[in-house]
């Protein structure tokens, strides 16, 4: 099975920064894309940022210019650098990986979620 381990969440003041990490392990042959999603209380889960194997990135309009997604292919790890955090960024952040197993089958996996709270 494929497992995702997230870290880096916490409590920060408005304007502060956090760096989230997500490491994928298990029967992975290749990763096509990795991304971060978030879900705030009473709201649906939404895409925050995504990066493909080719390096293309997508960001939610609300985080453009503040968040940066990157990956370390050798470590199967994706990062989310979050700067200038706002209270509305408060949510549980989930890592997502789309890839392929050794037998060629496609898989999608989710992390357990890490809480990010922005408050003064």
CSV table of N, CA and C in Angstrom, one decimal:
chain,number,residue,atom,x,y,z
A,1,UNK,N,0.8,-1.2,0.0
A,1,UNK,CA,0.0,0.0,0.0
A,1,UNK,C,0.9,1.2,0.0
A,2,UNK,N,0.3,2.4,-0.4
A,2,UNK,CA,0.9,3.6,-0.4
A,2,UNK,C,0.5,4.4,0.8
A,3,UNK,N,1.5,5.0,1.5
A,3,UNK,CA,1.2,5.8,2.7
A,3,UNK,C,1.8,7.2,2.5
A,4,UNK,N,1.1,8.2,3.0
A,4,UNK,CA,1.5,9.5,3.0
A,4,UNK,C,1.6,10.0,4.5
A,5,UNK,N,2.7,10.6,4.8
A,5,UNK,CA,2.9,11.1,6.2
A,5,UNK,C,3.1,12.6,6.1
A,6,UNK,N,2.2,13.4,6.7
A,6,UNK,CA,2.3,14.8,6.7
A,6,UNK,C,2.8,15.4,8.0
A,7,UNK,N,3.4,16.6,7.9
A,7,UNK,CA,4.0,17.2,9.1
A,7,UNK,C,4.1,18.7,8.8
A,8,UNK,N,4.2,19.5,9.8
A,8,UNK,CA,4.5,20.9,9.7
A,8,UNK,C,3.3,21.9,10.1
A,9,UNK,N,2.2,21.3,10.4
A,9,UNK,CA,1.0,22.1,10.8
A,9,UNK,C,1.2,22.7,12.1
A,10,UNK,N,0.4,23.7,12.5
A,10,UNK,CA,0.5,24.3,13.8
A,10,UNK,C,-0.3,25.6,13.9
A,11,UNK,N,0.0,26.3,14.9
A,11,UNK,CA,-0.6,27.6,15.2
A,11,UNK,C,0.3,28.7,14.9
A,12,UNK,N,-0.1,29.7,14.1
A,12,UNK,CA,0.7,30.8,13.8
A,12,UNK,C,-0.1,32.1,13.8
A,13,UNK,N,0.5,33.2,14.0
A,13,UNK,CA,-0.2,34.5,13.9
A,13,UNK,C,-0.4,34.9,12.5
A,14,UNK,N,-1.4,35.8,12.3
A,14,UNK,CA,-1.5,36.3,10.9
A,14,UNK,C,-0.2,37.0,10.4
A,15,UNK,N,0.1,36.7,9.2
A,15,UNK,CA,1.3,37.2,8.6
A,15,UNK,C,2.5,36.3,8.8
A,16,UNK,N,2.3,35.2,9.6
A,16,UNK,CA,3.4,34.3,9.8
A,16,UNK,C,3.5,33.3,8.7
A,17,UNK,N,4.4,32.3,8.9
A,17,UNK,CA,4.7,31.3,7.9
A,17,UNK,C,4.7,29.9,8.4
A,18,UNK,N,4.4,29.0,7.6
A,18,UNK,CA,4.5,27.5,7.9
A,18,UNK,C,5.0,26.8,6.7
A,19,UNK,N,5.6,25.7,6.9
A,19,UNK,CA,6.1,24.8,5.8
A,19,UNK,C,5.6,23.4,6.1
A,20,UNK,N,4.7,22.9,5.2
A,20,UNK,CA,4.1,21.6,5.3
A,20,UNK,C,4.9,20.6,4.4
A,21,UNK,N,5.1,19.4,4.9
A,21,UNK,CA,5.8,18.4,4.2
A,21,UNK,C,4.9,17.1,4.1
A,22,UNK,N,5.0,16.4,3.0
A,22,UNK,CA,4.3,15.2,2.8
A,22,UNK,C,5.2,14.2,2.1
A,23,UNK,N,5.5,13.1,2.8
A,23,UNK,CA,6.4,12.1,2.2
A,23,UNK,C,5.6,10.8,1.9
A,24,UNK,N,5.7,10.4,0.6
A,24,UNK,CA,5.0,9.2,0.2
A,24,UNK,C,5.9,8.0,0.2
A,25,UNK,N,5.4,6.8,0.6
A,25,UNK,CA,6.2,5.6,0.7
A,25,UNK,C,5.3,4.4,0.3
A,26,UNK,N,5.9,3.3,0.0
A,26,UNK,CA,5.2,2.1,-0.3
A,26,UNK,C,5.5,1.7,-1.7
A,27,UNK,N,4.5,0.9,-2.3
A,27,UNK,CA,4.7,0.4,-3.6
A,27,UNK,C,4.5,1.4,-4.7
A,28,UNK,N,5.4,2.3,-4.8
A,28,UNK,CA,5.3,3.4,-5.8
A,28,UNK,C,6.3,3.2,-6.9
A,29,UNK,N,5.9,3.2,-8.1
A,29,UNK,CA,6.8,3.1,-9.2
A,29,UNK,C,7.1,4.6,-9.7
A,30,UNK,N,6.1,5.4,-9.8
A,30,UNK,CA,6.2,6.7,-10.2
A,30,UNK,C,5.1,7.6,-9.7
A,31,UNK,N,5.3,8.9,-9.6
A,31,UNK,CA,4.3,9.8,-9.2
A,31,UNK,C,4.0,10.8,-10.3
A,32,UNK,N,2.8,10.9,-10.6
A,32,UNK,CA,2.4,11.8,-11.7
A,32,UNK,C,2.1,13.2,-11.2
A,33,UNK,N,1.5,13.4,-10.0
A,33,UNK,CA,1.3,14.7,-9.5
A,33,UNK,C,1.1,14.6,-8.0
A,34,UNK,N,1.4,15.7,-7.3
A,34,UNK,CA,1.2,15.8,-5.8
A,34,UNK,C,0.6,17.1,-5.6
A,35,UNK,N,-0.3,17.1,-4.6
A,35,UNK,CA,-1.0,18.4,-4.3
A,35,UNK,C,-1.4,18.5,-2.8
A,36,UNK,N,-1.8,19.7,-2.5
A,36,UNK,CA,-2.4,20.0,-1.2
A,36,UNK,C,-3.8,20.5,-1.3
A,37,UNK,N,-4.6,19.9,-0.5
A,37,UNK,CA,-6.0,20.4,-0.4
A,37,UNK,C,-6.3,20.8,1.1
A,38,UNK,N,-7.3,21.6,1.3
A,38,UNK,CA,-7.7,22.0,2.6
A,38,UNK,C,-9.2,22.0,2.8
A,39,UNK,N,-9.6,21.8,4.0
A,39,UNK,CA,-11.0,21.8,4.4
A,39,UNK,C,-11.2,22.5,5.7
A,40,UNK,N,-12.0,23.6,5.6
A,40,UNK,CA,-12.3,24.4,6.8
A,40,UNK,C,-13.7,23.9,7.3
A,41,UNK,N,-14.0,24.2,8.5
A,41,UNK,CA,-15.3,23.7,9.1
A,41,UNK,C,-16.4,24.3,8.3
A,42,UNK,N,-17.3,23.4,7.9
A,42,UNK,CA,-18.5,23.8,7.2
A,42,UNK,C,-18.3,24.1,5.7
A,43,UNK,N,-17.1,23.8,5.2
A,43,UNK,CA,-16.8,24.0,3.8
A,43,UNK,C,-16.3,22.7,3.2
A,44,UNK,N,-16.4,22.7,1.8
A,44,UNK,CA,-15.9,21.5,1.1
A,44,UNK,C,-14.4,21.6,0.9
A,45,UNK,N,-13.9,20.4,0.7
A,45,UNK,CA,-12.4,20.3,0.5
A,45,UNK,C,-12.1,21.0,-0.8
A,46,UNK,N,-11.0,21.8,-0.8
A,46,UNK,CA,-10.7,22.6,-2.0
A,46,UNK,C,-9.2,22.4,-2.3
A,47,UNK,N,-8.9,22.5,-3.6
A,47,UNK,CA,-7.5,22.4,-4.0
A,47,UNK,C,-6.8,23.7,-3.6
A,48,UNK,N,-5.6,23.6,-3.0
A,48,UNK,CA,-4.8,24.7,-2.7
A,48,UNK,C,-3.6,24.8,-3.7
A,49,UNK,N,-2.9,23.8,-3.9
A,49,UNK,CA,-1.8,23.8,-4.9
A,49,UNK,C,-1.5,22.4,-5.4
A,50,UNK,N,-1.0,22.3,-6.6
A,50,UNK,CA,-0.7,21.0,-7.2
A,50,UNK,C,0.5,21.2,-8.1
A,51,UNK,N,1.3,20.1,-8.1
A,51,UNK,CA,2.5,20.1,-9.0
A,51,UNK,C,2.6,18.8,-9.7
A,52,UNK,N,2.8,18.8,-11.0
A,52,UNK,CA,2.9,17.6,-11.8
A,52,UNK,C,4.4,17.1,-11.8
A,53,UNK,N,4.5,15.9,-12.4
A,53,UNK,CA,5.9,15.4,-12.5
A,53,UNK,C,6.7,16.2,-13.4
A,54,UNK,N,6.1,17.0,-14.3
A,54,UNK,CA,6.8,17.9,-15.2
A,54,UNK,C,7.2,19.2,-14.6
A,55,UNK,N,6.7,19.5,-13.4
A,55,UNK,CA,6.9,20.7,-12.8
A,55,UNK,C,5.9,21.8,-12.9
A,56,UNK,N,4.8,21.5,-13.6
A,56,UNK,CA,3.8,22.5,-13.8
A,56,UNK,C,3.0,22.6,-12.5
A,57,UNK,N,2.6,23.8,-12.1
A,57,UNK,CA,2.0,24.1,-10.9
A,57,UNK,C,0.6,24.8,-11.1
A,58,UNK,N,-0.3,24.6,-10.2
A,58,UNK,CA,-1.6,25.3,-10.1
A,58,UNK,C,-1.8,25.7,-8.7
A,59,UNK,N,-2.4,26.9,-8.5
A,59,UNK,CA,-2.7,27.4,-7.2
A,59,UNK,C,-4.1,28.0,-7.2
A,60,UNK,N,-4.8,27.8,-6.1
A,60,UNK,CA,-6.0,28.5,-5.8
A,60,UNK,C,-5.8,30.0,-5.9
A,61,UNK,N,-6.7,30.8,-6.4
A,61,UNK,CA,-6.5,32.2,-6.5
A,61,UNK,C,-6.3,32.8,-5.1
A,62,UNK,N,-6.9,32.3,-4.1
A,62,UNK,CA,-6.7,32.8,-2.8
A,62,UNK,C,-5.3,32.7,-2.2
A,63,UNK,N,-4.5,31.9,-2.7
A,63,UNK,CA,-3.2,31.7,-2.2
A,63,UNK,C,-2.0,32.1,-3.1
A,64,UNK,N,-2.4,32.5,-4.3
A,64,UNK,CA,-1.4,32.9,-5.3
A,64,UNK,C,-0.5,34.1,-4.7
A,65,UNK,N,0.8,33.9,-4.9
A,65,UNK,CA,1.7,35.0,-4.4
A,65,UNK,C,2.1,34.8,-2.9
A,66,UNK,N,1.4,33.9,-2.2
A,66,UNK,CA,1.7,33.6,-0.8
A,66,UNK,C,2.2,32.2,-0.6
A,67,UNK,N,1.7,31.3,-1.3
A,67,UNK,CA,2.0,29.9,-1.1
A,67,UNK,C,2.9,29.4,-2.3
A,68,UNK,N,3.8,28.5,-2.0
A,68,UNK,CA,4.6,27.9,-3.0
A,68,UNK,C,4.7,26.4,-2.8
A,69,UNK,N,4.4,25.6,-3.9
A,69,UNK,CA,4.5,24.2,-3.8
A,69,UNK,C,5.8,23.7,-4.5
A,70,UNK,N,6.4,22.7,-4.0
A,70,UNK,CA,7.6,22.2,-4.6
A,70,UNK,C,7.7,20.7,-4.2
A,71,UNK,N,8.6,20.0,-4.9
A,71,UNK,CA,8.7,18.6,-4.6
A,71,UNK,C,10.2,18.1,-4.7
A,72,UNK,N,10.5,17.1,-4.0
A,72,UNK,CA,11.8,16.4,-4.1
A,72,UNK,C,11.5,15.0,-4.7
A,73,UNK,N,11.8,14.9,-5.9
A,73,UNK,CA,11.5,13.6,-6.6
A,73,UNK,C,12.2,12.4,-6.0
A,74,UNK,N,13.4,12.6,-5.6
A,74,UNK,CA,14.2,11.5,-5.1
A,74,UNK,C,13.6,11.0,-3.7
A,75,UNK,N,13.0,11.9,-3.0
A,75,UNK,CA,12.4,11.5,-1.7
A,75,UNK,C,10.9,11.3,-1.8
A,76,UNK,N,10.3,11.4,-2.9
A,76,UNK,CA,8.8,11.3,-3.1
A,76,UNK,C,8.1,12.2,-2.0
A,77,UNK,N,8.6,13.4,-1.9
A,77,UNK,CA,8.1,14.4,-0.9
A,77,UNK,C,7.6,15.7,-1.6
A,78,UNK,N,6.5,16.2,-1.1
A,78,UNK,CA,6.0,17.5,-1.6
A,78,UNK,C,6.0,18.4,-0.4
A,79,UNK,N,6.2,19.7,-0.7
A,79,UNK,CA,6.2,20.7,0.3
A,79,UNK,C,5.3,21.8,-0.1
A,80,UNK,N,4.8,22.5,1.0
A,80,UNK,CA,4.0,23.7,0.7
A,80,UNK,C,4.5,24.8,1.7
A,81,UNK,N,5.1,25.8,1.1
A,81,UNK,CA,5.6,26.9,1.9
A,81,UNK,C,4.5,27.9,1.9
A,82,UNK,N,4.0,28.3,3.1
A,82,UNK,CA,2.9,29.2,3.3
A,82,UNK,C,3.4,30.4,4.0
A,83,UNK,N,3.3,31.6,3.3
A,83,UNK,CA,3.7,32.8,3.8
A,83,UNK,C,2.5,33.8,3.9
A,84,UNK,N,2.7,34.8,4.7
A,84,UNK,CA,1.7,35.8,4.8
A,84,UNK,C,0.3,35.2,5.1
A,85,UNK,N,0.3,34.3,6.1
A,85,UNK,CA,-0.9,33.6,6.4
A,85,UNK,C,-2.0,34.5,7.0
A,86,UNK,N,-3.2,34.1,6.6
A,86,UNK,CA,-4.4,34.8,7.0
A,86,UNK,C,-5.3,33.9,7.8
A,87,UNK,N,-6.2,34.5,8.7
A,87,UNK,CA,-7.1,33.6,9.4
A,87,UNK,C,-7.9,32.7,8.5
A,88,UNK,N,-8.3,33.2,7.3
A,88,UNK,CA,-9.1,32.4,6.4
A,88,UNK,C,-8.3,31.2,5.9
A,89,UNK,N,-7.0,31.1,6.1
A,89,UNK,CA,-6.2,29.9,5.7
A,89,UNK,C,-6.4,28.8,6.7
A,90,UNK,N,-7.0,29.1,7.8
A,90,UNK,CA,-7.2,28.0,8.9
A,90,UNK,C,-8.0,26.9,8.3
A,91,UNK,N,-7.5,25.7,8.4
A,91,UNK,CA,-8.2,24.5,7.8
A,91,UNK,C,-7.3,23.3,8.1
A,92,UNK,N,-7.9,22.1,7.9
A,92,UNK,CA,-7.1,20.9,7.9
A,92,UNK,C,-6.5,20.7,6.5
A,93,UNK,N,-5.2,20.6,6.3
A,93,UNK,CA,-4.6,20.4,5.1
A,93,UNK,C,-4.3,19.0,4.8
A,94,UNK,N,-4.6,18.5,3.6
A,94,UNK,CA,-4.4,17.1,3.2
A,94,UNK,C,-3.5,17.0,2.0
A,95,UNK,N,-2.6,16.1,2.1
A,95,UNK,CA,-1.7,15.8,1.0
A,95,UNK,C,-2.4,14.8,0.1
A,96,UNK,N,-2.2,14.9,-1.2
A,96,UNK,CA,-2.7,14.0,-2.2
A,96,UNK,C,-1.6,13.6,-3.2
A,97,UNK,N,-1.6,12.4,-3.5
A,97,UNK,CA,-0.6,11.9,-4.5
A,97,UNK,C,-1.3,11.0,-5.5
A,98,UNK,N,-1.0,11.3,-6.8
A,98,UNK,CA,-1.5,10.4,-7.9
A,98,UNK,C,-0.3,9.8,-8.5
A,99,UNK,N,-0.3,8.5,-8.7
A,99,UNK,CA,0.9,7.8,-9.2
A,99,UNK,C,0.6,6.5,-9.8
A,100,UNK,N,1.6,5.7,-9.9
A,100,UNK,CA,1.5,4.4,-10.5
A,100,UNK,C,2.3,3.4,-9.7
A,101,UNK,N,1.8,2.2,-9.4
A,101,UNK,CA,2.4,1.2,-8.7
A,101,UNK,C,3.3,0.4,-9.7
A,102,UNK,N,4.1,-0.6,-9.1
A,102,UNK,CA,5.0,-1.3,-9.9
A,102,UNK,C,4.4,-2.1,-11.0
A,103,UNK,N,3.2,-2.6,-10.8
A,103,UNK,CA,2.5,-3.3,-11.8
A,103,UNK,C,1.8,-2.4,-12.9
A,104,UNK,N,2.0,-1.1,-12.8
A,104,UNK,CA,1.4,-0.2,-13.8
A,104,UNK,C,0.1,0.4,-13.4
A,105,UNK,N,-0.5,-0.1,-12.3
A,105,UNK,CA,-1.9,0.4,-12.0
A,105,UNK,C,-1.8,1.8,-11.4
A,106,UNK,N,-2.8,2.6,-11.7
A,106,UNK,CA,-2.9,3.9,-11.2
A,106,UNK,C,-3.4,3.9,-9.8
A,107,UNK,N,-2.9,4.8,-8.9
A,107,UNK,CA,-3.4,5.0,-7.6
A,107,UNK,C,-3.6,6.4,-7.2
A,108,UNK,N,-4.4,6.6,-6.2
A,108,UNK,CA,-4.5,7.9,-5.6
A,108,UNK,C,-4.5,7.7,-4.1
A,109,UNK,N,-3.8,8.6,-3.4
A,109,UNK,CA,-3.7,8.4,-2.0
A,109,UNK,C,-3.7,9.7,-1.2
A,110,UNK,N,-4.3,9.7,0.0
A,110,UNK,CA,-4.5,10.9,0.8
A,110,UNK,C,-3.7,10.8,2.1
A,111,UNK,N,-3.2,11.9,2.6
A,111,UNK,CA,-2.6,11.9,3.9
A,111,UNK,C,-3.7,12.0,4.9
A,112,UNK,N,-3.2,12.0,6.2
A,112,UNK,CA,-4.2,12.0,7.3
A,112,UNK,C,-4.7,13.3,7.7
A,113,UNK,N,-4.0,14.4,7.1
A,113,UNK,CA,-4.4,15.7,7.4
A,113,UNK,C,-3.6,16.3,8.5
A,114,UNK,N,-3.3,17.6,8.4
A,114,UNK,CA,-2.6,18.3,9.4
A,114,UNK,C,-3.3,19.7,9.6
A,115,UNK,N,-3.5,20.0,10.9
A,115,UNK,CA,-4.2,21.3,11.2
A,115,UNK,C,-3.3,22.5,11.1
A,116,UNK,N,-3.8,23.5,10.4
A,116,UNK,CA,-3.2,24.8,10.3
A,116,UNK,C,-4.2,25.8,10.9
A,117,UNK,N,-3.7,26.5,11.9
A,117,UNK,CA,-4.6,27.5,12.6
A,117,UNK,C,-3.8,28.8,12.5
A,118,UNK,N,-4.5,29.8,12.0
A,118,UNK,CA,-3.9,31.2,11.9
A,118,UNK,C,-4.8,32.1,12.8
A,119,UNK,N,-4.2,32.5,13.9
A,119,UNK,CA,-5.0,33.3,14.8
A,119,UNK,C,-4.0,34.2,15.7
A,120,UNK,N,-4.5,35.4,16.0
A,120,UNK,CA,-3.8,36.2,16.9
A,120,UNK,C,-4.1,36.0,18.4
